[in-house]
mmCIF file of C-alpha atoms and ligand atoms in Angstrom:
data_model
loop_
_atom_site.group_PDB
_atom_site.id
_atom_site.type_symbol
_atom_site.label_atom_id
_atom_site.label_comp_id
_atom_site.label_asym_id
_atom_site.label_seq_id
_atom_site.Cartn_x
_atom_site.Cartn_y
_atom_site.Cartn_z
ATOM 1 C CA UNK A 25 113.917 2.594 -79.357
ATOM 2 C CA UNK A 26 112.422 5.432 -81.399
ATOM 3 C CA UNK A 27 108.692 5.190 -82.147
ATOM 4 C CA UNK A 28 108.031 2.835 -85.004
ATOM 5 C CA UNK A 29 111.591 1.435 -85.062
ATOM 6 C CA UNK A 30 110.438 -2.140 -84.603
ATOM 7 C CA UNK A 31 107.761 -1.562 -87.239
ATOM 8 C CA UNK A 32 110.355 -0.463 -89.787
ATOM 9 C CA UNK A 33 112.636 -3.359 -89.016
ATOM 10 C CA UNK A 34 109.876 -5.944 -89.388
ATOM 11 C CA UNK A 35 108.577 -4.222 -92.509
ATOM 12 C CA UNK A 36 111.996 -4.411 -94.176
ATOM 13 C CA UNK A 37 112.354 -8.105 -93.304
ATOM 14 C CA UNK A 38 109.020 -9.024 -94.811
ATOM 15 C CA UNK A 39 109.202 -6.795 -97.873
ATOM 16 C CA UNK A 40 111.135 -9.114 -100.251
ATOM 17 C CA UNK A 41 109.168 -12.280 -99.400
ATOM 18 C CA UNK A 42 107.082 -13.473 -102.336
ATOM 19 C CA UNK A 43 107.628 -10.352 -104.409
ATOM 20 C CA UNK A 44 107.792 -10.792 -108.179
ATOM 21 C CA UNK A 45 110.853 -9.144 -109.681
ATOM 22 C CA UNK A 46 108.909 -8.616 -112.903
ATOM 23 C CA UNK A 47 105.914 -6.754 -111.505
ATOM 24 C CA UNK A 48 106.905 -5.691 -107.993
ATOM 25 C CA UNK A 49 103.671 -7.341 -106.853
ATOM 26 C CA UNK A 50 103.279 -10.074 -104.267
ATOM 27 C CA UNK A 51 102.323 -13.713 -104.852
ATOM 28 C CA UNK A 52 101.969 -14.974 -101.351
ATOM 29 C CA UNK A 53 99.249 -17.489 -102.067
ATOM 30 C CA UNK A 54 98.053 -19.786 -99.334
ATOM 31 C CA UNK A 55 100.178 -22.846 -98.567
ATOM 32 C CA UNK A 56 102.891 -21.991 -101.126
ATOM 33 C CA UNK A 57 106.598 -21.482 -100.518
ATOM 34 C CA UNK A 58 106.174 -17.703 -100.177
ATOM 35 C CA UNK A 59 103.391 -18.269 -97.661
ATOM 36 C CA UNK A 60 105.643 -20.636 -95.718
ATOM 37 C CA UNK A 61 108.320 -17.932 -95.546
ATOM 38 C CA UNK A 62 105.763 -15.445 -94.213
ATOM 39 C CA UNK A 63 104.605 -17.983 -91.645
ATOM 40 C CA UNK A 64 108.182 -18.683 -90.554
ATOM 41 C CA UNK A 65 108.653 -14.948 -90.140
ATOM 42 C CA UNK A 66 105.535 -14.770 -87.933
ATOM 43 C CA UNK A 67 106.773 -17.580 -85.742
ATOM 44 C CA UNK A 68 110.184 -15.926 -85.418
ATOM 45 C CA UNK A 69 108.534 -12.670 -84.311
ATOM 46 C CA UNK A 70 106.534 -14.532 -81.679
ATOM 47 C CA UNK A 71 109.591 -16.346 -80.367
ATOM 48 C CA UNK A 72 111.749 -13.216 -80.373
ATOM 49 C CA UNK A 73 109.214 -11.668 -77.979
ATOM 50 C CA UNK A 74 108.822 -14.840 -75.876
ATOM 51 C CA UNK A 75 105.161 -14.989 -76.878
ATOM 52 C CA UNK A 76 103.477 -18.404 -76.728
ATOM 53 C CA UNK A 77 103.291 -19.534 -80.344
ATOM 54 C CA UNK A 78 100.706 -21.943 -81.714
ATOM 55 C CA UNK A 79 99.169 -22.957 -85.022
ATOM 56 C CA UNK A 80 95.522 -23.855 -84.686
ATOM 57 C CA UNK A 81 93.723 -26.747 -86.402
ATOM 58 C CA UNK A 82 92.904 -24.521 -89.398
ATOM 59 C CA UNK A 83 96.428 -23.248 -89.927
ATOM 60 C CA UNK A 84 95.916 -19.838 -88.326
ATOM 61 C CA UNK A 85 98.961 -18.682 -86.375
ATOM 62 C CA UNK A 86 98.740 -17.170 -82.872
ATOM 63 C CA UNK A 87 101.236 -15.464 -80.591
ATOM 64 C CA UNK A 88 99.999 -15.077 -77.012
ATOM 65 C CA UNK A 89 101.053 -12.695 -74.271
ATOM 66 C CA UNK A 90 99.459 -13.935 -71.072
ATOM 67 C CA UNK A 91 97.748 -11.473 -68.773
ATOM 68 C CA UNK A 92 97.115 -11.831 -65.074
ATOM 69 C CA UNK A 93 93.383 -12.173 -65.715
ATOM 70 C CA UNK A 94 93.109 -14.977 -68.243
ATOM 71 C CA UNK A 95 89.439 -15.808 -67.689
ATOM 72 C CA UNK A 96 87.611 -17.229 -70.689
ATOM 73 C CA UNK A 97 86.290 -14.597 -73.021
ATOM 74 C CA UNK A 98 88.780 -12.067 -71.740
ATOM 75 C CA UNK A 99 91.520 -12.094 -74.372
ATOM 76 C CA UNK A 100 92.111 -9.174 -76.714
ATOM 77 C CA UNK A 101 93.360 -10.249 -80.145
ATOM 78 C CA UNK A 102 94.780 -8.217 -83.000
ATOM 79 C CA UNK A 103 96.290 -9.166 -86.349
ATOM 80 C CA UNK A 104 95.346 -9.730 -89.964
ATOM 81 C CA UNK A 105 96.749 -11.927 -92.740
ATOM 82 C CA UNK A 106 100.039 -12.346 -94.625
ATOM 83 C CA UNK A 107 98.802 -13.924 -97.865
ATOM 84 C CA UNK A 108 98.146 -11.845 -100.981
ATOM 85 C CA UNK A 109 96.104 -11.677 -104.156
ATOM 86 C CA UNK A 110 98.011 -12.286 -107.434
ATOM 87 C CA UNK A 111 100.362 -9.312 -107.785
ATOM 88 C CA UNK A 112 99.050 -7.790 -104.587
ATOM 89 C CA UNK A 113 100.503 -4.853 -102.711
ATOM 90 C CA UNK A 114 102.765 -4.926 -99.674
ATOM 91 C CA UNK A 115 100.224 -3.516 -97.218
ATOM 92 C CA UNK A 116 96.977 -5.462 -97.558
ATOM 93 C CA UNK A 117 97.273 -7.872 -94.661
ATOM 94 C CA UNK A 118 100.912 -7.554 -93.577
ATOM 95 C CA UNK A 119 100.334 -3.991 -92.313
ATOM 96 C CA UNK A 120 97.929 -5.401 -89.728
ATOM 97 C CA UNK A 121 100.251 -8.199 -88.601
ATOM 98 C CA UNK A 122 103.400 -6.067 -88.463
ATOM 99 C CA UNK A 123 101.503 -3.271 -86.696
ATOM 100 C CA UNK A 124 100.174 -5.801 -84.178
ATOM 101 C CA UNK A 125 103.671 -6.909 -83.130
ATOM 102 C CA UNK A 126 104.849 -3.280 -83.199
ATOM 103 C CA UNK A 127 101.923 -2.249 -80.989
ATOM 104 C CA UNK A 128 102.950 -4.901 -78.436
ATOM 105 C CA UNK A 129 106.469 -3.431 -78.557
ATOM 106 C CA UNK A 130 104.995 0.032 -78.066
ATOM 107 C CA UNK A 131 103.049 -1.137 -75.000
ATOM 108 C CA UNK A 132 106.215 -2.760 -73.647
ATOM 109 C CA UNK A 133 108.054 0.535 -74.204
ATOM 110 C CA UNK A 134 105.315 2.365 -72.317
ATOM 111 C CA UNK A 135 105.773 -0.023 -69.410
ATOM 112 C CA UNK A 136 102.235 -1.319 -69.820
ATOM 113 C CA UNK A 137 101.490 -4.774 -68.388
ATOM 114 C CA UNK A 138 98.139 -5.881 -69.833
ATOM 115 C CA UNK A 139 95.792 -7.515 -67.336
ATOM 116 C CA UNK A 140 93.961 -9.410 -70.060
ATOM 117 C CA UNK A 141 95.726 -11.877 -72.377
ATOM 118 C CA UNK A 142 96.795 -10.316 -75.674
ATOM 119 C CA UNK A 143 97.405 -12.180 -78.912
ATOM 120 C CA UNK A 144 98.601 -11.495 -82.434
ATOM 121 C CA UNK A 145 97.014 -13.634 -85.142
ATOM 122 C CA UNK A 146 97.811 -14.387 -88.781
ATOM 123 C CA UNK A 147 94.738 -15.871 -90.437
ATOM 124 C CA UNK A 148 95.414 -18.470 -93.127
ATOM 125 C CA UNK A 149 94.257 -17.968 -96.720
ATOM 126 C CA UNK A 150 92.387 -14.684 -96.289
ATOM 127 C CA UNK A 151 92.477 -13.598 -99.909
ATOM 128 C CA UNK A 152 91.256 -16.844 -101.436
ATOM 129 C CA UNK A 153 93.598 -16.236 -104.368
ATOM 130 C CA UNK A 154 94.471 -19.894 -104.755
ATOM 131 C CA UNK A 155 91.282 -21.793 -103.903
ATOM 132 C CA UNK A 156 88.700 -19.179 -104.856
ATOM 133 C CA UNK A 157 87.136 -18.699 -101.428
ATOM 134 C CA UNK A 158 88.221 -15.835 -99.172
ATOM 135 C CA UNK A 159 88.833 -16.056 -95.413
ATOM 136 C CA UNK A 160 89.139 -19.860 -95.320
ATOM 137 C CA UNK A 161 91.055 -19.900 -92.013
ATOM 138 C CA UNK A 162 88.587 -17.710 -90.132
ATOM 139 C CA UNK A 163 85.513 -19.223 -91.815
ATOM 140 C CA UNK A 164 86.592 -22.713 -90.733
ATOM 141 C CA UNK A 165 87.288 -21.545 -87.180
ATOM 142 C CA UNK A 166 83.911 -19.821 -86.950
ATOM 143 C CA UNK A 167 82.060 -22.802 -88.448
ATOM 144 C CA UNK A 168 80.973 -20.755 -91.461
ATOM 145 C CA UNK A 169 82.731 -23.220 -93.789
ATOM 146 C CA UNK A 170 82.452 -26.933 -93.082
ATOM 147 C CA UNK A 171 85.502 -29.221 -93.337
ATOM 148 C CA UNK A 172 83.633 -31.108 -96.083
ATOM 149 C CA UNK A 173 83.188 -27.908 -98.113
ATOM 150 C CA UNK A 174 86.812 -26.931 -97.538
ATOM 151 C CA UNK A 175 88.019 -30.344 -98.716
ATOM 152 C CA UNK A 176 86.297 -29.769 -102.056
ATOM 153 C CA UNK A 177 88.293 -26.590 -102.762
ATOM 154 C CA UNK A 178 90.831 -26.900 -105.585
ATOM 155 C CA UNK A 179 93.360 -24.556 -107.122
ATOM 156 C CA UNK A 180 93.783 -23.953 -110.865
ATOM 157 C CA UNK A 181 96.166 -26.940 -111.080
ATOM 158 C CA UNK A 182 93.609 -29.249 -109.494
ATOM 159 C CA UNK A 183 95.454 -29.432 -106.166
ATOM 160 C CA UNK A 184 92.965 -29.752 -103.311
ATOM 161 C CA UNK A 185 93.170 -27.603 -100.201
ATOM 162 C CA UNK A 186 93.918 -30.652 -97.981
ATOM 163 C CA UNK A 187 96.725 -31.731 -100.314
ATOM 164 C CA UNK A 188 98.173 -28.199 -100.334
ATOM 165 C CA UNK A 189 98.006 -28.007 -96.542
ATOM 166 C CA UNK A 190 99.623 -31.405 -96.221
ATOM 167 C CA UNK A 191 102.447 -30.457 -98.576
ATOM 168 C CA UNK A 192 103.025 -27.359 -96.432
ATOM 169 C CA UNK A 193 103.342 -29.554 -93.349
ATOM 170 C CA UNK A 194 99.892 -28.931 -91.874
ATOM 171 C CA UNK A 195 97.506 -31.770 -90.946
ATOM 172 C CA UNK A 196 94.375 -31.266 -93.060
ATOM 173 C CA UNK A 197 92.386 -33.880 -91.109
ATOM 174 C CA UNK A 198 92.167 -31.485 -88.179
ATOM 175 C CA UNK A 199 90.353 -28.631 -89.926
ATOM 176 C CA UNK A 200 87.007 -27.569 -88.519
ATOM 177 C CA UNK A 201 85.191 -25.308 -86.065
ATOM 178 C CA UNK A 202 87.232 -23.997 -83.154
ATOM 179 C CA UNK A 203 84.692 -22.719 -80.615
ATOM 180 C CA UNK A 204 86.983 -23.204 -77.595
ATOM 181 C CA UNK A 205 89.610 -20.904 -79.061
ATOM 182 C CA UNK A 206 87.108 -18.249 -80.085
ATOM 183 C CA UNK A 207 85.506 -18.442 -76.631
ATOM 184 C CA UNK A 208 88.755 -17.188 -75.118
ATOM 185 C CA UNK A 209 88.478 -13.941 -77.070
ATOM 186 C CA UNK A 210 86.589 -10.901 -75.799
ATOM 187 C CA UNK A 211 87.556 -8.537 -78.621
ATOM 188 C CA UNK A 212 89.281 -8.757 -81.991
ATOM 189 C CA UNK A 213 90.710 -5.610 -83.552
ATOM 190 C CA UNK A 214 92.120 -5.841 -87.087
ATOM 191 C CA UNK A 215 94.229 -2.984 -88.434
ATOM 192 C CA UNK A 216 94.221 -2.763 -92.229
ATOM 193 C CA UNK A 217 95.243 -0.372 -94.952
ATOM 194 C CA UNK A 218 92.167 1.429 -96.245
ATOM 195 C CA UNK A 219 91.200 0.082 -99.667
ATOM 196 C CA UNK A 220 89.779 3.311 -100.921
ATOM 197 C CA UNK A 221 90.301 7.045 -100.458
ATOM 198 C CA UNK A 222 87.808 7.944 -97.744
ATOM 199 C CA UNK A 223 90.524 8.931 -95.269
ATOM 200 C CA UNK A 224 92.658 10.623 -97.914
ATOM 201 C CA UNK A 225 89.844 12.492 -99.645
ATOM 202 C CA UNK A 226 89.459 16.209 -99.150
ATOM 203 C CA UNK A 227 86.011 15.610 -97.732
ATOM 204 C CA UNK A 228 87.122 12.877 -95.366
ATOM 205 C CA UNK A 229 84.645 12.625 -92.519
ATOM 206 C CA UNK A 230 85.965 14.974 -89.839
ATOM 207 C CA UNK A 231 86.890 13.755 -86.394
ATOM 208 C CA UNK A 232 85.354 15.326 -83.324
ATOM 209 C CA UNK A 233 86.082 18.983 -82.682
ATOM 210 C CA UNK A 234 89.734 19.415 -81.850
ATOM 211 C CA UNK A 235 90.666 15.969 -83.126
ATOM 212 C CA UNK A 236 94.371 15.679 -83.895
ATOM 213 C CA UNK A 237 95.548 15.413 -87.477
ATOM 214 C CA UNK A 238 96.070 11.677 -86.869
ATOM 215 C CA UNK A 239 92.282 11.437 -86.929
ATOM 216 C CA UNK A 240 92.571 11.230 -90.664
ATOM 217 C CA UNK A 241 95.608 8.970 -90.782
ATOM 218 C CA UNK A 242 93.554 6.380 -88.920
ATOM 219 C CA UNK A 243 89.849 5.628 -89.113
ATOM 220 C CA UNK A 244 87.482 3.116 -87.561
ATOM 221 C CA UNK A 245 85.265 0.768 -89.582
ATOM 222 C CA UNK A 246 81.511 1.007 -89.264
ATOM 223 C CA UNK A 247 80.454 -1.832 -91.540
ATOM 224 C CA UNK A 248 81.466 -4.108 -94.408
ATOM 225 C CA UNK A 249 79.184 -4.136 -97.416
ATOM 226 C CA UNK A 250 77.608 -7.490 -98.218
ATOM 227 C CA UNK A 251 79.432 -9.144 -101.078
ATOM 228 C CA UNK A 252 79.723 -12.337 -103.045
ATOM 229 C CA UNK A 253 81.263 -14.190 -105.989
ATOM 230 C CA UNK A 254 79.321 -15.751 -108.814
ATOM 231 C CA UNK A 255 80.613 -17.947 -111.642
ATOM 232 C CA UNK A 256 78.993 -17.375 -115.021
ATOM 233 C CA UNK A 257 79.365 -20.250 -117.531
ATOM 234 C CA UNK A 258 78.642 -19.167 -121.091
ATOM 235 C CA UNK A 259 78.437 -22.283 -123.322
ATOM 236 C CA UNK A 260 78.459 -21.912 -127.083
ATOM 237 C CA UNK A 261 80.043 -23.931 -129.862
ATOM 238 C CA UNK A 262 83.705 -24.112 -130.873
ATOM 239 C CA UNK A 263 84.296 -23.518 -134.534
ATOM 240 C CA UNK A 264 86.758 -22.154 -137.074
ATOM 241 C CA UNK A 265 87.314 -18.385 -136.851
ATOM 242 C CA UNK A 266 88.075 -18.196 -140.573
ATOM 243 C CA UNK A 267 85.305 -20.280 -142.102
ATOM 244 C CA UNK A 268 82.242 -19.963 -139.869
ATOM 245 C CA UNK A 269 79.785 -17.338 -141.087
ATOM 246 C CA UNK A 270 78.907 -14.765 -138.426
ATOM 247 C CA UNK A 271 75.240 -15.727 -138.511
ATOM 248 C CA UNK A 272 76.111 -19.409 -137.959
ATOM 249 C CA UNK A 273 78.130 -18.817 -134.828
ATOM 250 C CA UNK A 274 77.220 -19.546 -131.220
ATOM 251 C CA UNK A 275 79.949 -17.379 -129.733
ATOM 252 C CA UNK A 276 79.920 -17.205 -125.910
ATOM 253 C CA UNK A 277 82.488 -14.398 -125.972
ATOM 254 C CA UNK A 278 79.769 -12.055 -127.226
ATOM 255 C CA UNK A 279 77.435 -12.949 -124.382
ATOM 256 C CA UNK A 280 80.259 -12.622 -121.907
ATOM 257 C CA UNK A 281 81.327 -9.205 -123.226
ATOM 258 C CA UNK A 282 77.769 -7.938 -123.154
ATOM 259 C CA UNK A 283 77.349 -9.208 -119.593
ATOM 260 C CA UNK A 284 80.477 -7.379 -118.445
ATOM 261 C CA UNK A 285 79.049 -4.110 -119.779
ATOM 262 C CA UNK A 286 75.627 -4.840 -118.281
ATOM 263 C CA UNK A 287 77.182 -5.546 -114.890
ATOM 264 C CA UNK A 288 78.879 -2.177 -114.919
ATOM 265 C CA UNK A 289 75.690 -0.372 -115.826
ATOM 266 C CA UNK A 290 73.431 -2.190 -113.343
ATOM 267 C CA UNK A 291 75.915 -1.562 -110.543
ATOM 268 C CA UNK A 292 76.261 2.119 -111.403
ATOM 269 C CA UNK A 293 72.511 2.642 -111.425
ATOM 270 C CA UNK A 294 72.119 0.914 -108.042
ATOM 271 C CA UNK A 295 75.056 2.557 -106.238
ATOM 272 C CA UNK A 296 76.701 -0.867 -106.027
ATOM 273 C CA UNK A 297 79.896 -2.466 -107.392
ATOM 274 C CA UNK A 298 80.180 -5.280 -109.931
ATOM 275 C CA UNK A 299 83.408 -6.579 -111.427
ATOM 276 C CA UNK A 300 84.387 -9.372 -113.774
ATOM 277 C CA UNK A 301 88.072 -9.681 -112.868
ATOM 278 C CA UNK A 302 88.766 -13.281 -113.813
ATOM 279 C CA UNK A 303 87.945 -15.144 -117.007
ATOM 280 C CA UNK A 304 88.787 -18.555 -118.469
ATOM 281 C CA UNK A 305 88.219 -19.495 -122.089
ATOM 282 C CA UNK A 306 88.049 -22.878 -123.831
ATOM 283 C CA UNK A 307 89.688 -23.854 -126.089
ATOM 284 C CA UNK A 308 91.498 -20.507 -125.757
ATOM 285 C CA UNK A 309 92.814 -20.355 -129.318
ATOM 286 C CA UNK A 310 93.290 -17.199 -131.369
ATOM 287 C CA UNK A 311 91.701 -18.706 -134.474
ATOM 288 C CA UNK A 312 88.906 -20.578 -132.710
ATOM 289 C CA UNK A 313 85.480 -19.413 -131.655
ATOM 290 C CA UNK A 314 85.280 -20.257 -127.982
ATOM 291 C CA UNK A 315 83.119 -23.142 -126.788
ATOM 292 C CA UNK A 316 83.044 -21.947 -123.195
ATOM 293 C CA UNK A 317 83.723 -18.648 -121.491
ATOM 294 C CA UNK A 318 83.724 -18.735 -117.728
ATOM 295 C CA UNK A 319 83.671 -15.366 -115.997
ATOM 296 C CA UNK A 320 83.682 -14.647 -112.282
ATOM 297 C CA UNK A 321 81.576 -11.787 -110.977
ATOM 298 C CA UNK A 322 82.414 -10.028 -107.735
ATOM 299 C CA UNK A 323 79.612 -7.792 -106.549
ATOM 300 C CA UNK A 324 79.087 -5.655 -103.441
ATOM 301 C CA UNK A 325 76.465 -3.173 -102.306
ATOM 302 C CA UNK A 326 75.506 -1.104 -99.258
ATOM 303 C CA UNK A 327 72.749 -3.574 -98.309
ATOM 304 C CA UNK A 328 71.715 -7.116 -99.134
ATOM 305 C CA UNK A 329 68.522 -6.219 -101.016
ATOM 306 C CA UNK A 330 70.473 -4.019 -103.415
ATOM 307 C CA UNK A 331 73.128 -6.680 -103.913
ATOM 308 C CA UNK A 332 70.556 -9.364 -104.693
ATOM 309 C CA UNK A 333 68.731 -7.052 -107.090
ATOM 310 C CA UNK A 334 71.904 -6.076 -108.959
ATOM 311 C CA UNK A 335 73.048 -9.677 -109.397
ATOM 312 C CA UNK A 336 69.565 -10.748 -110.499
ATOM 313 C CA UNK A 337 69.581 -8.006 -113.139
ATOM 314 C CA UNK A 338 73.006 -9.057 -114.386
ATOM 315 C CA UNK A 339 71.817 -12.685 -114.603
ATOM 316 C CA UNK A 340 68.687 -11.619 -116.494
ATOM 317 C CA UNK A 341 70.748 -9.546 -118.909
ATOM 318 C CA UNK A 342 73.126 -12.482 -119.496
ATOM 319 C CA UNK A 343 70.243 -14.865 -120.155
ATOM 320 C CA UNK A 344 68.580 -12.469 -122.608
ATOM 321 C CA UNK A 345 71.765 -11.882 -124.543
ATOM 322 C CA UNK A 346 72.600 -15.602 -124.420
ATOM 323 C CA UNK A 347 69.278 -16.407 -126.064
ATOM 324 C CA UNK A 348 70.165 -14.091 -128.947
ATOM 325 C CA UNK A 349 73.663 -15.579 -129.276
ATOM 326 C CA UNK A 350 72.594 -19.212 -129.010
ATOM 327 C CA UNK A 351 74.612 -19.475 -125.814
ATOM 328 C CA UNK A 352 73.536 -21.274 -122.634
ATOM 329 C CA UNK A 353 74.192 -19.323 -119.461
ATOM 330 C CA UNK A 354 74.516 -20.975 -116.043
ATOM 331 C CA UNK A 355 75.241 -19.017 -112.879
ATOM 332 C CA UNK A 356 76.675 -20.540 -109.705
ATOM 333 C CA UNK A 357 77.007 -18.580 -106.479
ATOM 334 C CA UNK A 358 80.440 -19.501 -105.121
ATOM 335 C CA UNK A 359 80.394 -17.397 -101.982
ATOM 336 C CA UNK A 360 78.180 -14.956 -100.150
ATOM 337 C CA UNK A 361 79.112 -12.790 -97.223
ATOM 338 C CA UNK A 362 76.297 -10.927 -95.494
ATOM 339 C CA UNK A 363 76.545 -7.320 -94.389
ATOM 340 C CA UNK A 364 78.727 -6.850 -91.302
ATOM 341 C CA UNK A 365 77.877 -4.188 -88.758
ATOM 342 C CA UNK A 366 80.815 -3.998 -86.394
ATOM 343 C CA UNK A 367 79.961 -4.045 -82.678
ATOM 344 C CA UNK A 368 78.729 -0.538 -81.971
ATOM 345 C CA UNK A 369 79.960 -0.368 -78.390
ATOM 346 C CA UNK A 370 83.486 -1.424 -79.316
ATOM 347 C CA UNK A 371 83.522 0.799 -82.406
ATOM 348 C CA UNK A 372 82.386 3.876 -80.470
ATOM 349 C CA UNK A 373 84.798 3.204 -77.608
ATOM 350 C CA UNK A 374 87.714 2.949 -80.070
ATOM 351 C CA UNK A 375 86.701 6.059 -82.029
ATOM 352 C CA UNK A 376 86.479 8.019 -78.774
ATOM 353 C CA UNK A 377 89.813 6.656 -77.519
ATOM 354 C CA UNK A 378 91.405 7.856 -80.776
ATOM 355 C CA UNK A 379 90.146 11.389 -80.284
ATOM 356 C CA UNK A 380 87.110 11.148 -82.495
ATOM 357 C CA UNK A 381 88.601 9.202 -85.407
ATOM 358 C CA UNK A 382 86.449 9.100 -88.533
ATOM 359 C CA UNK A 383 84.079 6.136 -88.797
ATOM 360 C CA UNK A 384 83.616 4.733 -92.290
ATOM 361 C CA UNK A 385 82.281 1.669 -94.139
ATOM 362 C CA UNK A 386 84.201 -0.477 -96.617
ATOM 363 C CA UNK A 387 83.377 -2.686 -99.562
ATOM 364 C CA UNK A 388 86.226 -5.091 -98.821
ATOM 365 C CA UNK A 389 85.828 -8.335 -96.893
ATOM 366 C CA UNK A 390 88.079 -9.222 -93.961
ATOM 367 C CA UNK A 391 88.579 -11.921 -91.344
ATOM 368 C CA UNK A 392 87.201 -9.354 -88.882
ATOM 369 C CA UNK A 393 83.941 -9.509 -90.801
ATOM 370 C CA UNK A 394 83.797 -13.291 -90.461
ATOM 371 C CA UNK A 395 84.610 -13.232 -86.751
ATOM 372 C CA UNK A 396 82.136 -10.453 -85.998
ATOM 373 C CA UNK A 397 79.376 -13.076 -86.036
ATOM 374 C CA UNK A 398 81.068 -14.772 -83.075
ATOM 375 C CA UNK A 399 82.858 -12.117 -81.026
ATOM 376 C CA UNK A 400 82.927 -8.307 -80.650
ATOM 377 C CA UNK A 401 85.102 -7.137 -83.514
ATOM 378 C CA UNK A 402 86.444 -3.818 -84.769
ATOM 379 C CA UNK A 403 88.740 -2.552 -87.500
ATOM 380 C CA UNK A 404 91.179 0.328 -87.798
ATOM 381 C CA UNK A 405 91.981 1.696 -91.246
ATOM 382 C CA UNK A 406 95.235 3.439 -92.137
ATOM 383 C CA UNK A 407 95.076 6.134 -94.803
ATOM 384 C CA UNK A 408 95.838 5.082 -98.366
ATOM 385 C CA UNK A 409 96.789 8.203 -100.364
ATOM 386 C CA UNK A 410 95.850 6.776 -103.761
ATOM 387 C CA UNK A 411 93.176 4.360 -102.603
ATOM 388 C CA UNK A 412 94.807 1.695 -104.806
ATOM 389 C CA UNK A 413 94.784 -1.828 -103.368
ATOM 390 C CA UNK A 414 95.209 -5.376 -104.688
ATOM 391 C CA UNK A 415 97.959 -3.906 -106.874
ATOM 392 C CA UNK A 416 101.726 -3.419 -106.603
ATOM 393 C CA UNK A 417 100.982 0.338 -106.496
ATOM 394 C CA UNK A 418 99.240 0.045 -103.119
ATOM 395 C CA UNK A 419 100.933 2.428 -100.655
ATOM 396 C CA UNK A 420 100.798 4.164 -97.305
ATOM 397 C CA UNK A 421 102.968 6.931 -95.849
ATOM 398 C CA UNK A 422 105.472 5.853 -93.203
ATOM 399 C CA UNK A 423 104.142 8.455 -90.783
ATOM 400 C CA UNK A 424 100.640 7.088 -91.224
ATOM 401 C CA UNK A 425 101.843 3.530 -90.567
ATOM 402 C CA UNK A 426 103.495 4.689 -87.347
ATOM 403 C CA UNK A 427 100.316 6.576 -86.420
ATOM 404 C CA UNK A 428 98.479 3.291 -87.000
ATOM 405 C CA UNK A 429 100.820 1.440 -84.632
ATOM 406 C CA UNK A 430 100.305 4.073 -81.939
ATOM 407 C CA UNK A 431 96.552 4.042 -82.428
ATOM 408 C CA UNK A 432 96.478 0.250 -82.182
ATOM 409 C CA UNK A 433 98.635 0.380 -79.034
ATOM 410 C CA UNK A 434 96.232 2.952 -77.540
ATOM 411 C CA UNK A 435 93.286 0.706 -78.322
ATOM 412 C CA UNK A 436 94.961 -2.428 -76.917
ATOM 413 C CA UNK A 437 95.971 -0.552 -73.766
ATOM 414 C CA UNK A 438 92.405 0.660 -73.343
ATOM 415 C CA UNK A 439 90.895 -2.781 -73.879
ATOM 416 C CA UNK A 440 93.469 -4.968 -72.108
ATOM 417 C CA UNK A 441 94.203 -2.783 -69.069
ATOM 418 C CA UNK A 442 90.782 -2.155 -67.557
HETATM 419 ZN ZN1 ZN B 509 93.351 -7.801 -96.405
#
């Protein structure tokens, strides 16, 4: 089999699943029909390779290749997620899962018999597109989200997470921490498309002297910026757009709009990121002044002090403007993910094994970030020529994807064949 052949075959199989004909983007939201198709595909890949397949209590899927030395804490796990954001790209998530199976094929082709158990994982509901909280599958497993909190999650149609899981054929009563499973794992390595242009940029951090060109096709993560989601409720007063004098209005849209601009400015000044990417309006009529505007802020920064300061400034700005507009502002923190420093020993070992691959941080959250609190965790990034992600335009070169598979196989061989 030529290098990457199994990658291409799997990639083609998965490509049409959950893709919108209208936008070309993916809608593989957790516990939907498209998600079920992705999960069936995962299971088929496991069975085609005679890997031991299992779904854990939180709906995460695993495919195990047993090693001769299966002592607790010895397993090496790789994988990512198959769900998507609304109109997401093809690569965010699936690249890591497809590359994981392809890397096992590559090891098989090399005649490598891993001593340590190896597994491929597909974490459930990584993007949080449906229930508003990212990394639900890994958070539950790691005990960073309680079953009680998870049971409160609802989608935009009011369907609870347990109901959605049940409808998809998964027992929601079983969700909860999974320390025994995590205790089997000695290292987790997640391959992911880079969600930015650090590897593609002209000034990409160079690899070590004499590093091969692949050093820029593949990089190693140093850290994940701390990040969080906040819901801003701007409450004003509904009224007639044609008869209410401007000075008599309590229009929350004004406060919201001003807050969006303030968020951008505060983030720019602090070297952080702040985005209002989702908004809901009541009553949502063209000829009605809104009574309520609800906007969701996503903010990230290099360190937690900066993040807290930026969000506090945005809240202050919203409150000040709200006072002028006669609008009440309430802010609810919906999620917070602390800074993640990936295990230095594992990170350095991988970078060295890959011939001095560049080491770079990211602003995007991942299951690897959640698990890093429990087990040594690392990430590989594959070059993204445009840096675009969470969009149908997300892309990676085929050669870079194959380089990613080889790099992952090198890393797994290094870690699982001591
Ligand atoms: Zn992802």
